[in-house]
Amino acid sequence: NAGVMQNPRHLVRRRGQEARLRCSPMKGHSHVYWYRQLPEEGLKFMVYLQKENIIDESGMPKERFSAEFPKEGPSILRIQQVVRGDSAAYFCASSLTNELGYTFGSGTRLTVV
Amino acid sequence: GNSVTQMEGPVTLSEEAFLTINCTYTATGYPSLFWYVQYPGEGLQLLLKATKADDKGSNKGFEATYRKETTSFHLEKGSVQVSDSAVYFCALRNQAGTALIFGKGTTLSVSS
């Protein structure tokens, strides 16, 4: 029973490139959440998705960031034209329903050089 | 708005010492409260939770009681082990139920 799978674990991008982070939720989970953790900070909510729908994107920066959770395949967090300030750990979590606790993945550590 | 405040770390203890990590919150109504633990290089794991006032969450020797009078959810353990060394995060669920609001985390270091 695999947990929440995120890949890649580490991603290095040059300024101006695109970063694509993937998240496969636990089997049977249809709720996916993305969080960002800056150095020495707690996790900050970015977006909550269900299959093919964005439910709450109140934590997403207005520009360059987008997320999707298609009918088939993993959820994708996409960051266009990355800047140094995007360097962080990005965590995905999934749940069976919105009422239950999350299961987090091990994260993708993005470094922008 | 919603917010969570945790005591700043690092907290350094000897094995078998008593642990308290303070957590207070600001929120509308009575949100569900959580403690998560993060080991180096890993994601967060749910440690315990409480969904209403006076509930006590417990797991692996850790406990926390939901105190609405003091808007607090302090984490305690009677006897810590070296393996408890990690970062501990207090969190609340927002009113819409769509997100968790986390504190900044408290690093615990236990030495033998």
CSV table of C-alpha atoms in Angstrom, one decimal:
chain,number,residue,atom,x,y,z
A,1,ASN,CA,0.0,0.0,0.0
A,2,ALA,CA,2.2,2.8,-1.3
A,3,GLY,CA,1.9,6.2,0.4
A,4,VAL,CA,1.8,9.5,-1.4
A,5,MET,CA,4.5,9.5,-4.0
A,6,GLN,CA,6.2,12.7,-5.1
A,7,ASN,CA,8.8,13.0,-7.8
A,8,PRO,CA,11.4,14.1,-8.3
A,9,ARG,CA,12.8,14.2,-4.8
A,10,HIS,CA,15.2,16.9,-5.8
A,11,LEU,CA,14.9,19.3,-8.7
A,12,VAL,CA,17.4,22.0,-9.8
A,13,ARG,CA,16.3,24.6,-12.3
A,14,ARG,CA,18.0,27.7,-13.6
A,15,ARG,CA,16.2,31.1,-13.3
A,16,GLY,CA,13.6,31.4,-16.0
A,17,GLN,CA,13.1,27.7,-16.6
A,18,GLU,CA,9.9,25.7,-15.8
A,19,ALA,CA,9.5,23.3,-12.9
A,20,ARG,CA,7.0,20.5,-12.9
A,21,LEU,CA,6.4,18.6,-9.7
A,22,ARG,CA,4.3,15.5,-9.6
A,23,CYS,CA,2.2,13.9,-6.9
A,24,SER,CA,0.5,10.5,-7.0
A,25,PRO,CA,-2.0,10.3,-4.1
A,26,MET,CA,-2.6,7.2,-2.1
A,27,LYS,CA,-4.7,4.6,-3.8
A,28,GLY,CA,-8.4,5.6,-3.5
A,29,HIS,CA,-7.7,9.2,-2.4
A,30,SER,CA,-9.4,11.8,-4.5
A,31,HIS,CA,-8.4,14.9,-2.5
A,32,VAL,CA,-5.0,16.4,-3.1
A,33,TYR,CA,-3.3,19.3,-1.3
A,34,TRP,CA,-0.1,21.2,-2.1
A,35,TYR,CA,2.0,23.0,0.5
A,36,ARG,CA,5.2,24.9,0.3
A,37,GLN,CA,7.9,25.0,3.1
A,38,LEU,CA,10.4,27.8,3.0
A,39,PRO,CA,13.6,27.5,5.0
A,40,GLU,CA,13.0,27.9,8.8
A,41,GLU,CA,9.2,28.2,8.1
A,42,GLY,CA,6.2,26.1,8.6
A,43,LEU,CA,4.2,24.8,5.7
A,44,LYS,CA,2.0,27.2,3.8
A,45,PHE,CA,-1.1,26.0,2.0
A,46,MET,CA,-1.1,26.5,-1.7
A,47,VAL,CA,-4.0,24.7,-3.3
A,48,TYR,CA,-6.6,22.0,-2.8
A,49,LEU,CA,-7.8,19.9,-5.7
A,50,GLN,CA,-10.2,17.0,-6.4
A,51,LYS,CA,-10.2,15.1,-9.6
A,52,GLU,CA,-10.4,17.7,-12.5
A,53,ASN,CA,-11.4,20.5,-10.1
A,54,ILE,CA,-9.6,23.2,-8.2
A,55,ILE,CA,-11.5,23.6,-4.9
A,56,ASP,CA,-9.4,26.2,-3.1
A,57,GLU,CA,-6.4,28.0,-4.6
A,58,SER,CA,-6.3,30.8,-2.1
A,59,GLY,CA,-2.6,30.1,-1.3
A,60,MET,CA,-1.3,30.1,-4.8
A,61,PRO,CA,0.7,33.0,-6.0
A,62,LYS,CA,-1.3,34.9,-8.7
A,63,GLU,CA,1.3,34.5,-11.4
A,64,ARG,CA,3.6,31.7,-12.7
A,65,PHE,CA,2.0,29.0,-10.5
A,66,SER,CA,-0.6,26.5,-11.6
A,67,ALA,CA,-1.9,23.1,-10.5
A,68,GLU,CA,-4.0,20.4,-11.9
A,69,PHE,CA,-5.3,17.0,-11.0
A,70,PRO,CA,-6.5,15.3,-14.1
A,71,LYS,CA,-8.9,12.4,-14.3
A,72,GLU,CA,-6.0,10.0,-15.0
A,73,GLY,CA,-2.5,10.4,-13.7
A,74,PRO,CA,-0.8,12.4,-11.0
A,75,SER,CA,-1.4,15.9,-9.8
A,76,ILE,CA,1.0,18.4,-11.2
A,77,LEU,CA,2.3,21.6,-9.7
A,78,ARG,CA,3.8,23.8,-12.4
A,79,ILE,CA,6.0,26.8,-11.8
A,80,GLN,CA,6.9,28.9,-14.9
A,81,GLN,CA,9.9,31.2,-15.1
A,82,VAL,CA,11.3,30.2,-11.8
A,83,VAL,CA,13.1,32.7,-9.6
A,84,ARG,CA,15.4,32.2,-6.6
A,85,GLY,CA,12.6,32.8,-4.2
A,86,ASP,CA,10.8,29.7,-5.4
A,87,SER,CA,13.5,27.6,-3.9
A,88,ALA,CA,11.7,25.5,-1.2
A,89,ALA,CA,10.3,22.1,-0.3
A,90,TYR,CA,7.0,21.4,-1.9
A,91,PHE,CA,4.8,18.9,-0.2
A,92,CYS,CA,1.8,17.1,-1.5
A,93,ALA,CA,-0.8,15.4,0.7
A,94,SER,CA,-3.9,13.3,0.0
A,95,SER,CA,-6.9,12.2,1.8
A,96,LEU,CA,-9.9,10.0,1.3
A,97,THR,CA,-12.3,12.7,2.3
A,98,ASN,CA,-11.9,16.3,3.3
A,99,GLU,CA,-12.8,15.5,6.9
A,100,LEU,CA,-10.0,13.1,7.5
A,101,GLY,CA,-6.4,13.7,8.2
A,102,TYR,CA,-3.9,14.0,5.4
A,103,THR,CA,-1.1,11.7,4.4
A,104,PHE,CA,1.9,13.7,3.2
A,105,GLY,CA,4.5,12.7,0.6
A,106,SER,CA,8.2,13.1,1.2
A,107,GLY,CA,8.3,16.3,-0.8
A,108,THR,CA,10.2,17.8,-3.7
A,109,ARG,CA,13.1,20.1,-2.9
A,110,LEU,CA,13.4,22.7,-5.6
A,111,THR,CA,16.6,24.7,-5.9
A,112,VAL,CA,16.7,27.6,-8.3
A,113,VAL,CA,20.2,28.6,-9.4
B,1,GLY,CA,-7.7,35.4,10.5
B,2,ASN,CA,-6.5,32.0,11.5
B,3,SER,CA,-3.0,31.6,12.9
B,4,VAL,CA,-0.9,29.2,15.0
B,5,THR,CA,1.9,30.2,17.3
B,6,GLN,CA,4.4,27.7,18.7
B,7,MET,CA,7.2,28.1,21.1
B,8,GLU,CA,10.5,28.8,19.4
B,9,GLY,CA,13.1,26.1,19.4
B,10,PRO,CA,15.4,24.4,19.5
B,11,VAL,CA,14.3,22.4,22.5
B,12,THR,CA,17.2,20.4,23.8
B,13,LEU,CA,16.5,17.6,26.3
B,14,SER,CA,18.2,14.6,27.8
B,15,GLU,CA,16.7,11.2,27.3
B,16,GLU,CA,13.8,10.4,29.7
B,17,ALA,CA,13.1,14.1,30.4
B,18,PHE,CA,9.6,15.6,30.3
B,19,LEU,CA,8.6,17.5,27.2
B,20,THR,CA,6.2,20.3,26.7
B,21,ILE,CA,5.9,22.2,23.4
B,22,ASN,CA,3.5,25.1,23.6
B,23,CYS,CA,0.9,25.9,20.9
B,24,THR,CA,-1.7,28.6,20.9
B,25,TYR,CA,-4.1,29.5,18.1
B,26,THR,CA,-6.4,32.2,16.8
B,27,ALA,CA,-9.4,31.1,14.8
B,28,THR,CA,-13.1,31.6,14.2
B,29,GLY,CA,-15.1,29.0,16.1
B,30,TYR,CA,-13.6,25.7,17.2
B,31,PRO,CA,-11.4,24.3,14.6
B,32,SER,CA,-9.9,20.8,14.6
B,33,LEU,CA,-6.3,20.8,15.9
B,34,PHE,CA,-3.3,18.7,15.0
B,35,TRP,CA,0.2,17.9,15.8
B,36,TYR,CA,2.5,16.7,13.0
B,37,VAL,CA,6.1,15.4,13.2
B,38,GLN,CA,8.7,15.8,10.5
B,39,TYR,CA,11.9,13.7,10.6
B,40,PRO,CA,14.9,14.9,8.6
B,41,GLY,CA,14.4,14.6,4.8
B,42,GLU,CA,10.9,13.3,5.2
B,43,GLY,CA,7.3,14.6,4.9
B,44,LEU,CA,5.0,15.3,7.8
B,45,GLN,CA,3.4,12.5,9.7
B,46,LEU,CA,0.2,13.0,11.7
B,47,LEU,CA,1.1,12.5,15.4
B,48,LEU,CA,-2.3,13.2,17.0
B,49,LYS,CA,-5.4,15.3,16.7
B,50,ALA,CA,-8.4,16.7,18.6
B,51,THR,CA,-11.7,17.8,17.0
B,52,LYS,CA,-13.5,19.5,19.8
B,53,ALA,CA,-13.0,21.3,23.1
B,54,ASP,CA,-11.6,19.1,26.0
B,55,ASP,CA,-10.7,16.3,23.6
B,56,LYS,CA,-7.3,14.7,24.3
B,57,GLY,CA,-5.3,13.4,21.4
B,58,SER,CA,-2.7,10.8,22.2
B,59,ASN,CA,-0.2,8.6,20.3
B,60,LYS,CA,3.2,7.0,21.0
B,61,GLY,CA,3.3,8.5,24.5
B,62,PHE,CA,2.5,12.0,23.2
B,63,GLU,CA,-0.6,13.8,24.4
B,64,ALA,CA,-2.3,17.2,23.8
B,65,THR,CA,-5.6,18.5,25.2
B,66,TYR,CA,-7.8,21.0,23.3
B,67,ARG,CA,-8.3,23.9,25.6
B,68,LYS,CA,-10.8,26.4,24.3
B,69,GLU,CA,-10.5,28.7,27.4
B,70,THR,CA,-6.8,29.3,26.7
B,71,THR,CA,-7.0,28.6,22.9
B,72,SER,CA,-4.1,26.1,23.4
B,73,PHE,CA,-3.1,22.7,22.3
B,74,HIS,CA,0.2,22.0,24.1
B,75,LEU,CA,2.1,18.8,23.2
B,76,GLU,CA,3.5,16.8,26.1
B,77,LYS,CA,5.4,13.6,26.6
B,78,GLY,CA,6.5,12.2,30.0
B,79,SER,CA,9.8,10.6,28.9
B,80,VAL,CA,11.4,11.5,25.6
B,81,GLN,CA,13.7,9.2,23.6
B,82,VAL,CA,16.5,10.0,21.2
B,83,SER,CA,14.3,8.8,18.4
B,84,ASP,CA,11.8,11.6,19.2
B,85,SER,CA,14.3,14.1,17.8
B,86,ALA,CA,12.4,15.8,15.0
B,87,VAL,CA,10.5,19.0,14.1
B,88,TYR,CA,7.0,19.2,15.6
B,89,PHE,CA,4.3,21.3,13.9
B,90,CYS,CA,1.0,22.4,15.5
B,91,ALA,CA,-1.8,23.1,13.0
B,92,LEU,CA,-5.5,23.9,12.8
B,93,ARG,CA,-8.0,23.2,10.0
B,94,ASN,CA,-9.5,26.4,8.5
B,95,GLN,CA,-13.2,27.1,8.8
B,96,ALA,CA,-13.9,26.0,5.2
B,97,GLY,CA,-12.2,22.7,5.9
B,98,THR,CA,-10.0,23.1,2.8
B,99,ALA,CA,-6.6,23.7,4.4
B,100,LEU,CA,-4.4,23.3,7.4
B,101,ILE,CA,-2.7,26.4,9.0
B,102,PHE,CA,0.6,25.4,10.4
B,103,GLY,CA,2.9,27.0,13.1
B,104,LYS,CA,6.5,27.5,12.3
B,105,GLY,CA,7.6,24.3,13.9
B,106,THR,CA,9.7,23.5,17.0
B,107,THR,CA,12.9,21.5,16.7
B,108,LEU,CA,13.4,18.9,19.4
B,109,SER,CA,16.8,17.4,20.0
B,110,VAL,CA,17.2,14.6,22.5
B,111,SER,CA,20.6,13.4,23.6
B,112,SER,CA,21.4,10.1,25.4
